[in-house]
XYZ file of C-alpha atoms in Angstrom:
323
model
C 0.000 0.000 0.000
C 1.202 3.449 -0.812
C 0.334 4.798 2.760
C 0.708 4.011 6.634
C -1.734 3.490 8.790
C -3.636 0.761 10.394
C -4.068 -1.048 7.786
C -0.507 -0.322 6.621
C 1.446 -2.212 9.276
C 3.547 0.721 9.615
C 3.567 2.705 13.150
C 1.695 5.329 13.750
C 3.568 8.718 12.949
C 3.758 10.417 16.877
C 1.687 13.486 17.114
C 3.687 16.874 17.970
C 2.978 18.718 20.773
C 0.386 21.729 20.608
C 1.349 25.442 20.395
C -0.275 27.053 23.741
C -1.858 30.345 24.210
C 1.599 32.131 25.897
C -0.765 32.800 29.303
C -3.302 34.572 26.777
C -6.036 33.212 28.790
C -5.091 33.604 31.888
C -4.104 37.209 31.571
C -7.406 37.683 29.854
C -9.593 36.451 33.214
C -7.683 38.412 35.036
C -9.063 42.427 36.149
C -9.021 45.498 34.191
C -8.549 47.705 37.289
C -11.083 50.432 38.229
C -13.657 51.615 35.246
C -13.107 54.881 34.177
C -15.683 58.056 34.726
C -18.476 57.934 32.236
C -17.034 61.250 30.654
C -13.319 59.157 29.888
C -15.080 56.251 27.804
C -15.174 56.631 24.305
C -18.227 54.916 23.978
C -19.962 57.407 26.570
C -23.222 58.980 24.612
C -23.176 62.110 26.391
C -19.553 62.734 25.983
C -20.003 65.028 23.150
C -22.286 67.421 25.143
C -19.818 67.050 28.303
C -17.080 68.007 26.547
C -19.170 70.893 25.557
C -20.066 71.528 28.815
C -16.564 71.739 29.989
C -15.741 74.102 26.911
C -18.602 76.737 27.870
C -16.954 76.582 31.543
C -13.819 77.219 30.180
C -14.862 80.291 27.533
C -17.902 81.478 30.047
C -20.186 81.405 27.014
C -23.053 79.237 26.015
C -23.864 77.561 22.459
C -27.612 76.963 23.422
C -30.626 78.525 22.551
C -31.076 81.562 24.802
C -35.048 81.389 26.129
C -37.196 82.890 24.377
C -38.182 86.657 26.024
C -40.942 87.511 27.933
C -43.507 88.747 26.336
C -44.014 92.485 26.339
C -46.834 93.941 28.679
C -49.177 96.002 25.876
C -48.893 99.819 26.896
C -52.156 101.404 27.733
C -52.322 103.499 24.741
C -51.746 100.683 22.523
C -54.894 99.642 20.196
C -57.051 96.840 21.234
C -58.117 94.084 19.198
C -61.089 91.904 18.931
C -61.104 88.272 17.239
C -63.312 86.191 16.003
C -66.888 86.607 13.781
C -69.173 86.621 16.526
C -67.478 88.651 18.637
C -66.327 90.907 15.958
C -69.805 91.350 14.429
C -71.138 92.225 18.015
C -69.118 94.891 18.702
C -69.818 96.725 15.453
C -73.327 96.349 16.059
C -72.649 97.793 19.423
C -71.175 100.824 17.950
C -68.042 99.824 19.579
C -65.225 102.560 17.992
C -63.196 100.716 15.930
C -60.167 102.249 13.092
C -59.668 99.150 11.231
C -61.177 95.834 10.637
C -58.505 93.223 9.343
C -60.162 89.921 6.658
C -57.927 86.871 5.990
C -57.006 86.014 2.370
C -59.390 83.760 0.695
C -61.892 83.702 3.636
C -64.859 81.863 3.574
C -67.588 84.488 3.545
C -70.577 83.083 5.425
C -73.244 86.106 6.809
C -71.331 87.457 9.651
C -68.182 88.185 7.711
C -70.448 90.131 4.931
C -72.496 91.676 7.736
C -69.521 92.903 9.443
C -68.077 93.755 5.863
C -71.274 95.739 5.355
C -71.144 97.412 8.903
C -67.796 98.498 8.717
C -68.625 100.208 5.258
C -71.970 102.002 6.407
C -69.550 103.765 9.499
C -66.067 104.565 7.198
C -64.084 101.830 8.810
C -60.672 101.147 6.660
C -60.793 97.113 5.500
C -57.667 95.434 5.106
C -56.709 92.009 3.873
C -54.239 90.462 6.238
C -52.509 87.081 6.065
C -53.105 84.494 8.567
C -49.584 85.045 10.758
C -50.688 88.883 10.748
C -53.596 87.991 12.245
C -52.559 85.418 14.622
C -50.066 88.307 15.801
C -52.603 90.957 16.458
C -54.473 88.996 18.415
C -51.868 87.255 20.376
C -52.660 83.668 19.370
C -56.398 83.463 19.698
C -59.187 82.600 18.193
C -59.649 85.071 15.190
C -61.487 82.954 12.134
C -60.095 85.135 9.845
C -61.276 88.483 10.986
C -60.204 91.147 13.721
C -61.318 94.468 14.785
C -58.841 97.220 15.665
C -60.215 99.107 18.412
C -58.260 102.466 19.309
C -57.170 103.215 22.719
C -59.056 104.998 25.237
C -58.496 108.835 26.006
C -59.359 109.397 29.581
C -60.158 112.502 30.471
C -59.515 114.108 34.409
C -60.948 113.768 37.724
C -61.730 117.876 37.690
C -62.694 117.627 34.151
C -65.937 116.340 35.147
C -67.208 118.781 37.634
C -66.355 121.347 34.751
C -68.921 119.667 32.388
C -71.772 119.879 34.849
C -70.750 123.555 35.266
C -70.578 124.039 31.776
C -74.161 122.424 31.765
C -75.401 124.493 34.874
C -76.212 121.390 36.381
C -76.231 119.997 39.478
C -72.748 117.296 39.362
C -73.367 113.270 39.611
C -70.028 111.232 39.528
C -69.764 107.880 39.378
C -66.372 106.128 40.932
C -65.489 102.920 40.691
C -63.404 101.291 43.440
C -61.502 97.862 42.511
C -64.220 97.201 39.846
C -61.656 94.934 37.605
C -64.885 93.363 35.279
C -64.787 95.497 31.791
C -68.403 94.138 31.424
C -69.920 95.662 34.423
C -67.823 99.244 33.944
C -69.661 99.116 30.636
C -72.778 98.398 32.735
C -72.299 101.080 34.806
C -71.985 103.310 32.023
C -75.024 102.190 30.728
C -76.946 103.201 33.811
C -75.097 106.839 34.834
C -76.163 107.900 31.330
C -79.527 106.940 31.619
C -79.784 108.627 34.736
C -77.793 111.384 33.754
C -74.067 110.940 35.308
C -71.656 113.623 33.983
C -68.786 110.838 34.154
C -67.929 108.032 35.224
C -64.033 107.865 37.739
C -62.230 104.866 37.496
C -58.417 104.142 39.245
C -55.736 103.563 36.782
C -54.471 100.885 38.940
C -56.203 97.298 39.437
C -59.544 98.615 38.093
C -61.145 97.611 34.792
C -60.543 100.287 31.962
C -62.611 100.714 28.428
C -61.806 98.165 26.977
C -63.812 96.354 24.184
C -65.399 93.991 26.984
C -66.804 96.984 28.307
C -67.801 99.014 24.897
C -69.899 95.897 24.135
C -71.753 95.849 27.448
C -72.482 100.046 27.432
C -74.270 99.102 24.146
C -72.581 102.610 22.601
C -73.125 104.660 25.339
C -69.868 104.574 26.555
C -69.629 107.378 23.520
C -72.017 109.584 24.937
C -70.217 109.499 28.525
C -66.981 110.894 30.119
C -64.727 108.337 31.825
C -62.070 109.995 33.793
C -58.955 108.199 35.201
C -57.712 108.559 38.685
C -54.067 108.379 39.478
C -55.139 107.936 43.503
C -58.686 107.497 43.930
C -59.058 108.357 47.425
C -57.174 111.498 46.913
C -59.530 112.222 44.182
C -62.553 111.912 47.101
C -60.962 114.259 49.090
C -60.709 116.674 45.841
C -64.209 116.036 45.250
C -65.111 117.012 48.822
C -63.267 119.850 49.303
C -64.914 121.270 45.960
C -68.136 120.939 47.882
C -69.525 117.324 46.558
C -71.276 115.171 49.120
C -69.428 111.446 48.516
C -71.638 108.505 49.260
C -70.423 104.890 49.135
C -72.538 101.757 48.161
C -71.679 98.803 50.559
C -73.500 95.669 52.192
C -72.461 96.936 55.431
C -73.751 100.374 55.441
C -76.043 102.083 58.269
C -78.453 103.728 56.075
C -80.774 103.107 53.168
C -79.363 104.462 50.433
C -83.527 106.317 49.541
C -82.646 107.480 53.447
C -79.804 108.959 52.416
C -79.570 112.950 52.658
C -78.340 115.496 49.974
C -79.145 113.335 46.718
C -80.148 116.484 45.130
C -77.113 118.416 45.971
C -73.867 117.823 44.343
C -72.753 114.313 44.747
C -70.225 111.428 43.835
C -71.366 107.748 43.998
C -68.656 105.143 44.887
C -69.542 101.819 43.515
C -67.376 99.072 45.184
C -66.570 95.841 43.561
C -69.068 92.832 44.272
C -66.524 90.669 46.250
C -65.291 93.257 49.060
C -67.358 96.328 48.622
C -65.266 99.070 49.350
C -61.576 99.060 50.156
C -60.731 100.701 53.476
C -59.108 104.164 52.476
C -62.235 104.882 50.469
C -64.729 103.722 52.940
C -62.789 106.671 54.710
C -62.914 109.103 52.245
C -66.530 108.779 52.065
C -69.206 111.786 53.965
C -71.772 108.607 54.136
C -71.510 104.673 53.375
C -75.210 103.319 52.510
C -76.731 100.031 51.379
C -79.099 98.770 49.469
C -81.738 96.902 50.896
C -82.524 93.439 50.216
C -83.603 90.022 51.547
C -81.392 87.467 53.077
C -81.354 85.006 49.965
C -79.038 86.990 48.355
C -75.582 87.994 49.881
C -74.698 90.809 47.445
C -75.161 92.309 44.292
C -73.844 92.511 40.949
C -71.663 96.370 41.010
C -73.754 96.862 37.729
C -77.613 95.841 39.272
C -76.107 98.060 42.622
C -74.870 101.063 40.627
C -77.990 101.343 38.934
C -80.579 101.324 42.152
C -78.143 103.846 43.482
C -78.489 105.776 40.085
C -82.538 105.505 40.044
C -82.936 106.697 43.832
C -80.448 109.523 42.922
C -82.916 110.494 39.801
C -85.782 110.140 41.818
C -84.684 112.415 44.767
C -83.950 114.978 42.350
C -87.128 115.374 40.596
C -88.965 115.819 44.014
């Protein structure tokens, strides 16, 4: 036979020895020492933002996104704007004073848009087509549908400016002040009410008191235009101005003494305080006042709304006077 083997009869050729690892494998079980801080592994996933981290420490300046400012508090003699085609559409049929009315692009024109179209013709009121960002601006991300209503800002006249008119008139003065009366809706009730009872102004504070603002346009039903509203820097000072020019100042609150149809000198020269439906009067004006009163009711109801209690003052006021 050409080869060895078992069968060959030849011996067996002896095997040589096998090549060992060196102490491969033993070296490899043994330890590593202590593992590194997360920031000194390659393999870290965050090391790319530490090592920015450490940079920024280093040059004391910051590759991030500054925040985003604050948004800017509107200045009070900054136009107004309503949004929205029912809201919109009631304040121009409210007669609500308005200097431009803005119309998306390619608006769907269903009634209210053409009746405010129409409205806003009829009274001289520019129309402008605005794009949808425009819009979304002016009315600081709400709800416009496509239309908003520029409403100019408010010119208040002055506490003294109101006793002038009634002179002017040769009447007999009725102010209306409002203390902490933050609602727009019920100053435009109150206005409502001292012009149908014939108010020569209405006094609000120009701090933490509601101002004429669209809210209360709408609610005066236009006859905020037919009224003075006068704005008070210090609305207890203005009292004592108003008493030492020889008005009587009455104040409407649940805890009064007197009946306000009790009350004395209703037909003389006078200055209703109307405090807000929460806490009546605040204390300084309770003390600037010749005579707190109340209005008479039953026990279901605990108080009432400034706008309901302004205008029973208002009617007993009329009433005295016509005696």
């Amino acid at each position: 036979m050409a080869g060895g083997g078992r069968g060959s009869g030849r011996p067996a050729k002896k095997k040589s020895p096998t090549k060992g690892t060196g102490g491969n494998v033993r070296r490899g079980l043994e330890g590593r020492g202590a593992t590194p801080p997360a920031h000194m592994r390659h393999w870290y996933k965050d090391k790319a933002r530490t090592e920015r981290i450490e940079r920024e420490e280093k040059t004391g300046r910051s590759s991030s996104p500054r925040p985003a400012p604050a948004r800017a508090r509107r200045s009070e003699d900054a136009p107004e704007y309503i949004g929205g085609r029912n809201p919109v559409l009631e304040a121009l049929r409210a007669g609500v004073p308005a200097s431009t009315l803005y119309i998306a692009q390619r608006i769907d024109n269903d009634d209210r848009v053409k009746e405010s179209v129409r409205i806003a013709a009829d009274r001289g009121i520019p129309m402008l087509e605005a794009g949808r960002e425009k819009l979304d601006r002016l009315t600081e991300g709400g709800v416009h549908q496509g239309v908003a209503l520029q409403i100019p800002a408010y010119e208040y006249a002055h506490p003294e400016d109101l006793v002038h008119a009634a002179q002017d008139a040769a009447e007999v003065p009725l102010i209306v002040a409002l203390d902490s009366v933050t609602d727009p809706r019920n100053l435009g009730a109150i206005a409502r009410s001292a012009a149908a009872f014939g108010a020569h102004g209405l006094v609000v504070p120009s701090r933490r008191s509601a101002g004429v603002t669209a809210g209360a346009w709408k609610t005066s039903a236009g006859t905020l235009a037919s009224i003075t509203v006068a704005r008070a820097a210090n609305l207890t000072a203005t009292l004592r101005d108003y008493r030492e020019a020889g008005l009587f100042v009455i104040g409407l609150d649940g805890e009064g003494t007197v009946d306000v149809g009790d009350a004395n000198l209703l037909d003389g020269p006078l200055v209703v305080v109307v405090g807000s439906e929460g806490k009546g009067l605040s204390r300084l004006v309770r003390e600037a006042c010749d005579l707190v009163v109340r209005i008479p009711m039953g026990a279901a109801a605990e108080s009432l709304n400034a706008g309901v209690a302004a205008g029973i003052a208002l009617y007993e006021v009329a009433r005295h006077r016509k005696r």
